[in-house]
mmCIF file of C-alpha atoms in Angstrom:
data_model
loop_
_atom_site.group_PDB
_atom_site.id
_atom_site.type_symbol
_atom_site.label_atom_id
_atom_site.label_comp_id
_atom_site.label_asym_id
_atom_site.label_seq_id
_atom_site.Cartn_x
_atom_site.Cartn_y
_atom_site.Cartn_z
ATOM 1 C CA ASP A 167 -6.361 -6.610 -6.266
ATOM 2 C CA SER A 168 -4.592 -8.668 -3.581
ATOM 3 C CA GLY A 169 -7.443 -11.143 -3.201
ATOM 4 C CA VAL A 170 -7.699 -10.399 0.527
ATOM 5 C CA THR A 171 -11.068 -8.937 1.495
ATOM 6 C CA GLN A 172 -11.622 -6.920 4.638
ATOM 7 C CA THR A 173 -14.931 -5.623 5.946
ATOM 8 C CA PRO A 174 -16.039 -3.105 6.883
ATOM 9 C CA LYS A 175 -13.841 -0.454 5.219
ATOM 10 C CA HIS A 176 -14.679 2.128 7.857
ATOM 11 C CA LEU A 177 -16.013 1.818 11.382
ATOM 12 C CA ILE A 178 -16.904 4.643 13.735
ATOM 13 C CA THR A 179 -17.829 3.844 17.292
ATOM 14 C CA ALA A 180 -17.515 5.116 20.846
ATOM 15 C CA THR A 181 -15.239 4.327 23.746
ATOM 16 C CA GLY A 182 -16.187 1.238 25.690
ATOM 17 C CA GLN A 183 -17.805 -0.455 22.703
ATOM 18 C CA ARG A 184 -16.899 -3.745 21.018
ATOM 19 C CA VAL A 185 -16.366 -4.302 17.297
ATOM 20 C CA THR A 186 -15.580 -7.210 15.005
ATOM 21 C CA LEU A 187 -13.399 -6.886 11.931
ATOM 22 C CA ARG A 188 -13.615 -9.528 9.252
ATOM 23 C CA CYS A 189 -11.052 -10.876 6.806
ATOM 24 C CA SER A 190 -11.280 -13.360 3.949
ATOM 25 C CA PRO A 191 -7.823 -14.535 2.861
ATOM 26 C CA ARG A 192 -6.689 -14.997 -0.713
ATOM 27 C CA SER A 193 -7.964 -18.231 -2.208
ATOM 28 C CA GLY A 194 -5.661 -21.089 -1.207
ATOM 29 C CA ASP A 195 -3.885 -19.171 1.546
ATOM 30 C CA LEU A 196 -3.941 -20.886 4.926
ATOM 31 C CA SER A 197 -2.211 -18.233 7.046
ATOM 32 C CA VAL A 198 -3.889 -15.048 8.192
ATOM 33 C CA TYR A 199 -2.082 -12.189 9.915
ATOM 34 C CA TRP A 200 -3.526 -9.133 11.635
ATOM 35 C CA TYR A 201 -1.663 -5.818 11.840
ATOM 36 C CA GLN A 202 -2.442 -2.475 13.422
ATOM 37 C CA GLN A 203 -1.195 0.682 11.695
ATOM 38 C CA SER A 204 -1.324 3.939 13.598
ATOM 39 C CA LEU A 205 0.448 7.215 12.854
ATOM 40 C CA ASP A 206 2.864 7.015 15.750
ATOM 41 C CA GLN A 207 3.497 3.251 15.827
ATOM 42 C CA GLY A 208 3.755 2.182 12.221
ATOM 43 C CA LEU A 209 2.717 -1.370 11.312
ATOM 44 C CA GLN A 210 2.500 -3.552 14.400
ATOM 45 C CA PHE A 211 2.011 -7.302 14.189
ATOM 46 C CA LEU A 212 -0.902 -8.473 16.318
ATOM 47 C CA ILE A 213 -1.520 -12.161 15.709
ATOM 48 C CA GLN A 214 -1.239 -14.946 13.138
ATOM 49 C CA TYR A 215 -3.433 -17.977 12.476
ATOM 50 C CA TYR A 216 -2.625 -20.981 10.331
ATOM 51 C CA ASN A 217 -5.370 -23.335 9.228
ATOM 52 C CA GLY A 218 -7.527 -22.473 12.225
ATOM 53 C CA GLU A 219 -4.814 -22.556 14.874
ATOM 54 C CA GLU A 220 -3.074 -19.617 16.527
ATOM 55 C CA ARG A 221 0.586 -19.653 15.395
ATOM 56 C CA ALA A 222 2.162 -16.446 16.647
ATOM 57 C CA LYS A 223 1.269 -13.558 18.881
ATOM 58 C CA GLY A 224 2.661 -10.069 18.699
ATOM 59 C CA ASN A 225 1.750 -6.906 20.555
ATOM 60 C CA ILE A 226 -1.902 -7.791 20.938
ATOM 61 C CA LEU A 227 -3.769 -6.339 23.901
ATOM 62 C CA GLU A 228 -5.811 -8.585 26.178
ATOM 63 C CA ARG A 229 -8.906 -6.623 25.119
ATOM 64 C CA PHE A 230 -8.342 -7.907 21.579
ATOM 65 C CA SER A 231 -8.917 -11.457 20.382
ATOM 66 C CA ALA A 232 -9.051 -13.229 17.067
ATOM 67 C CA GLN A 233 -10.021 -16.521 15.539
ATOM 68 C CA GLN A 234 -9.833 -18.307 12.214
ATOM 69 C CA PHE A 235 -12.815 -20.361 11.136
ATOM 70 C CA PRO A 236 -12.934 -23.683 9.206
ATOM 71 C CA ASP A 237 -13.568 -21.790 5.959
ATOM 72 C CA LEU A 238 -10.306 -19.888 6.762
ATOM 73 C CA HIS A 239 -11.857 -16.461 7.179
ATOM 74 C CA SER A 240 -10.751 -14.648 10.293
ATOM 75 C CA GLU A 241 -12.260 -12.183 12.712
ATOM 76 C CA LEU A 242 -10.523 -9.707 14.990
ATOM 77 C CA ASN A 243 -12.578 -8.701 18.028
ATOM 78 C CA LEU A 244 -11.771 -5.453 19.796
ATOM 79 C CA SER A 245 -13.522 -4.761 23.093
ATOM 80 C CA SER A 246 -13.651 -2.000 25.720
ATOM 81 C CA LEU A 247 -12.446 0.326 23.014
ATOM 82 C CA GLU A 248 -10.270 3.304 23.908
ATOM 83 C CA LEU A 249 -9.422 6.420 21.929
ATOM 84 C CA GLY A 250 -5.937 5.042 21.315
ATOM 85 C CA ASP A 251 -7.368 2.063 19.451
ATOM 86 C CA SER A 252 -8.187 4.332 16.512
ATOM 87 C CA ALA A 253 -6.056 2.997 13.676
ATOM 88 C CA LEU A 254 -6.018 1.109 10.413
ATOM 89 C CA TYR A 255 -6.293 -2.644 10.918
ATOM 90 C CA PHE A 256 -4.858 -4.790 8.142
ATOM 91 C CA CYS A 257 -5.303 -8.437 7.437
ATOM 92 C CA ALA A 258 -2.732 -10.273 5.317
ATOM 93 C CA SER A 259 -2.499 -13.833 4.094
ATOM 94 C CA SER A 260 0.047 -16.290 2.785
ATOM 95 C CA ARG A 261 -0.026 -19.917 1.717
ATOM 96 C CA ASP A 262 2.339 -21.393 4.291
ATOM 97 C CA THR A 263 3.097 -20.463 7.875
ATOM 98 C CA LEU A 264 6.826 -21.095 7.977
ATOM 99 C CA SER A 265 8.344 -20.459 4.588
ATOM 100 C CA GLU A 266 6.348 -17.438 3.531
ATOM 101 C CA GLN A 267 5.748 -14.015 4.965
ATOM 102 C CA PRO A 268 2.510 -12.009 4.597
ATOM 103 C CA GLN A 269 2.400 -11.746 0.850
ATOM 104 C CA HIS A 270 -1.015 -10.249 0.290
ATOM 105 C CA PHE A 271 -2.556 -7.459 2.326
ATOM 106 C CA GLY A 272 -6.163 -6.345 2.311
ATOM 107 C CA ASP A 273 -7.043 -2.668 2.041
ATOM 108 C CA GLY A 274 -7.702 -2.402 5.759
ATOM 109 C CA THR A 275 -10.469 -1.349 8.097
ATOM 110 C CA ARG A 276 -10.217 2.207 9.378
ATOM 111 C CA LEU A 277 -11.455 2.268 12.969
ATOM 112 C CA SER A 278 -12.305 5.626 14.513
ATOM 113 C CA ILE A 279 -13.155 5.863 18.196
ATOM 114 C CA LEU A 280 -15.056 8.976 19.228
ATOM 115 C CA GLY B 24 9.160 -6.575 18.025
ATOM 116 C CA GLN B 25 12.660 -5.924 16.792
ATOM 117 C CA GLN B 26 13.740 -2.335 16.194
ATOM 118 C CA LEU B 27 14.279 -1.516 12.514
ATOM 119 C CA ASN B 28 15.693 1.886 11.613
ATOM 120 C CA GLN B 29 14.538 2.984 8.193
ATOM 121 C CA SER B 30 15.917 6.058 6.488
ATOM 122 C CA PRO B 31 15.306 8.532 5.181
ATOM 123 C CA GLN B 32 11.957 9.210 6.800
ATOM 124 C CA SER B 33 10.861 11.079 3.676
ATOM 125 C CA MET B 34 12.252 12.103 0.338
ATOM 126 C CA PHE B 35 11.318 14.189 -2.635
ATOM 127 C CA ILE B 36 11.988 12.784 -6.070
ATOM 128 C CA GLN B 37 12.196 14.305 -9.499
ATOM 129 C CA GLU B 38 11.074 12.209 -12.409
ATOM 130 C CA GLY B 39 14.019 10.304 -13.841
ATOM 131 C CA GLU B 40 16.063 10.359 -10.634
ATOM 132 C CA ASP B 41 17.495 7.284 -8.947
ATOM 133 C CA VAL B 42 16.526 7.054 -5.276
ATOM 134 C CA SER B 43 17.743 4.902 -2.454
ATOM 135 C CA MET B 44 16.544 4.017 1.024
ATOM 136 C CA ASN B 45 17.816 1.628 3.654
ATOM 137 C CA CYS B 46 16.970 -0.254 6.768
ATOM 138 C CA THR B 47 19.280 -1.258 9.601
ATOM 139 C CA SER B 48 19.012 -3.302 12.737
ATOM 140 C CA SER B 49 21.207 -4.147 15.697
ATOM 141 C CA SER B 50 20.140 -7.804 15.337
ATOM 142 C CA ILE B 51 20.831 -10.376 12.644
ATOM 143 C CA PHE B 52 17.934 -11.010 10.272
ATOM 144 C CA ASN B 53 17.125 -14.093 8.199
ATOM 145 C CA THR B 54 14.713 -12.386 5.838
ATOM 146 C CA TRP B 55 14.303 -8.862 4.506
ATOM 147 C CA LEU B 56 11.216 -7.684 2.696
ATOM 148 C CA TRP B 57 10.271 -4.426 1.012
ATOM 149 C CA TYR B 58 6.666 -3.271 0.669
ATOM 150 C CA LYS B 59 4.996 -0.238 -0.910
ATOM 151 C CA GLN B 60 1.783 1.286 0.393
ATOM 152 C CA ASP B 61 -0.377 3.651 -1.652
ATOM 153 C CA PRO B 62 -2.968 5.901 0.050
ATOM 154 C CA GLY B 63 -6.079 4.005 1.060
ATOM 155 C CA GLU B 64 -4.577 0.624 0.272
ATOM 156 C CA GLY B 65 -2.699 -2.115 2.041
ATOM 157 C CA PRO B 66 1.048 -2.732 1.624
ATOM 158 C CA VAL B 67 2.111 -4.598 -1.490
ATOM 159 C CA LEU B 68 5.141 -6.884 -1.371
ATOM 160 C CA LEU B 69 7.814 -5.658 -3.808
ATOM 161 C CA ILE B 70 10.880 -7.784 -3.121
ATOM 162 C CA ALA B 71 11.769 -10.598 -0.714
ATOM 163 C CA LEU B 72 15.383 -11.440 0.220
ATOM 164 C CA TYR B 73 16.421 -14.636 1.973
ATOM 165 C CA LYS B 74 20.235 -14.856 1.779
ATOM 166 C CA ALA B 75 23.016 -12.552 2.920
ATOM 167 C CA GLY B 76 24.464 -10.723 -0.070
ATOM 168 C CA GLU B 77 21.447 -11.493 -2.240
ATOM 169 C CA LEU B 78 20.678 -8.820 -4.831
ATOM 170 C CA THR B 79 17.219 -9.011 -6.373
ATOM 171 C CA SER B 80 15.478 -6.843 -8.959
ATOM 172 C CA ASN B 81 11.833 -6.280 -9.753
ATOM 173 C CA GLY B 82 11.627 -3.995 -12.775
ATOM 174 C CA ARG B 83 13.207 -0.671 -11.816
ATOM 175 C CA LEU B 84 13.509 -1.763 -8.183
ATOM 176 C CA THR B 85 16.620 -3.411 -6.786
ATOM 177 C CA ALA B 86 17.097 -4.560 -3.218
ATOM 178 C CA GLN B 87 20.029 -6.139 -1.426
ATOM 179 C CA PHE B 88 20.366 -8.221 1.719
ATOM 180 C CA GLY B 89 23.431 -6.839 3.504
ATOM 181 C CA ILE B 90 26.317 -9.248 4.095
ATOM 182 C CA THR B 91 26.297 -8.492 7.814
ATOM 183 C CA ARG B 92 22.626 -9.565 7.796
ATOM 184 C CA LYS B 93 21.843 -6.401 9.727
ATOM 185 C CA ASP B 94 20.805 -4.171 6.866
ATOM 186 C CA SER B 95 19.088 -3.944 3.514
ATOM 187 C CA PHE B 96 18.650 -1.268 0.899
ATOM 188 C CA LEU B 97 16.151 -0.551 -1.850
ATOM 189 C CA ASN B 98 16.974 1.396 -5.001
ATOM 190 C CA ILE B 99 14.476 2.809 -7.460
ATOM 191 C CA SER B 100 15.981 3.727 -10.801
ATOM 192 C CA ALA B 101 14.614 6.324 -13.231
ATOM 193 C CA SER B 102 11.729 7.218 -10.929
ATOM 194 C CA ILE B 103 8.295 7.981 -12.346
ATOM 195 C CA PRO B 104 5.337 9.783 -10.728
ATOM 196 C CA SER B 105 3.607 6.551 -9.714
ATOM 197 C CA ASP B 106 6.597 5.680 -7.514
ATOM 198 C CA VAL B 107 5.201 8.019 -4.860
ATOM 199 C CA GLY B 108 3.951 6.297 -1.749
ATOM 200 C CA ILE B 109 5.279 4.873 1.487
ATOM 201 C CA TYR B 110 7.962 2.197 1.305
ATOM 202 C CA PHE B 111 8.376 -0.147 4.245
ATOM 203 C CA CYS B 112 11.201 -2.488 5.027
ATOM 204 C CA ALA B 113 10.387 -5.525 7.103
ATOM 205 C CA GLY B 114 12.444 -8.343 8.474
ATOM 206 C CA VAL B 115 12.413 -11.617 10.341
ATOM 207 C CA PRO B 116 15.156 -11.735 13.001
ATOM 208 C CA SER B 117 17.256 -14.886 13.406
ATOM 209 C CA ASN B 118 15.957 -15.444 16.951
ATOM 210 C CA ASP B 119 12.275 -15.067 16.074
ATOM 211 C CA TYR B 120 9.802 -15.815 13.318
ATOM 212 C CA LYS B 121 7.637 -12.715 13.562
ATOM 213 C CA LEU B 122 7.915 -9.965 10.999
ATOM 214 C CA SER B 123 8.888 -6.478 12.202
ATOM 215 C CA PHE B 124 8.320 -3.377 10.077
ATOM 216 C CA GLY B 125 10.348 -0.207 9.735
ATOM 217 C CA ALA B 126 8.619 3.158 10.161
ATOM 218 C CA GLY B 127 8.498 3.737 6.407
ATOM 219 C CA THR B 128 9.982 6.140 3.862
ATOM 220 C CA THR B 129 7.484 8.546 2.312
ATOM 221 C CA VAL B 130 8.354 9.328 -1.303
ATOM 222 C CA THR B 131 6.830 12.461 -2.819
ATOM 223 C CA VAL B 132 7.250 14.073 -6.224
ATOM 224 C CA ARG B 133 9.149 17.358 -6.116
ATOM 225 C CA ALA B 134 7.081 20.119 -7.680
#
């Protein structure tokens, strides 16, 4: 058990819809990272938050947004969903933003767009 | 992100065999990491490397940070059935702070 909790585990929705994925980091970890894993792209870094502030942005589409709340949980919002957004979305956490890399990954949310 | 070339793409292992996989890049990296992902789970960090030439072990796993800072390898000695899964290399390039992942090496037990 990594200590990182992601909900829901599975999500099935239709094109054009909007969904919110939730992540609770490991206790004491201040950094949260979001990754997208699809069959043809591997693990792609989307965005990182540290203690409520955005710290780094990767290949995140404009239709996607995220935030980290004062209690350090994070949400990833995906809107105007397209078929190609079907993927596993992972959240990871670490204690420090600069000296550590994503140490602990959640088990992911599997998003299926019909 | 930075391009990481991980090979082999897949391999079959027999129990007791030593196996090896590697990751290369055209850019210099400051950090190399190796993760393992089991079906239905998130990646688990196995080994982290922070200095060129560094050789680090974690049980039967050994990883090295190449002296050119452009490559890393992971060895698994005396493999056992639970070693099956997908192994990912990941790295932080010297001109960035974001982690890039390789495409993964899928390890399967040979029947």
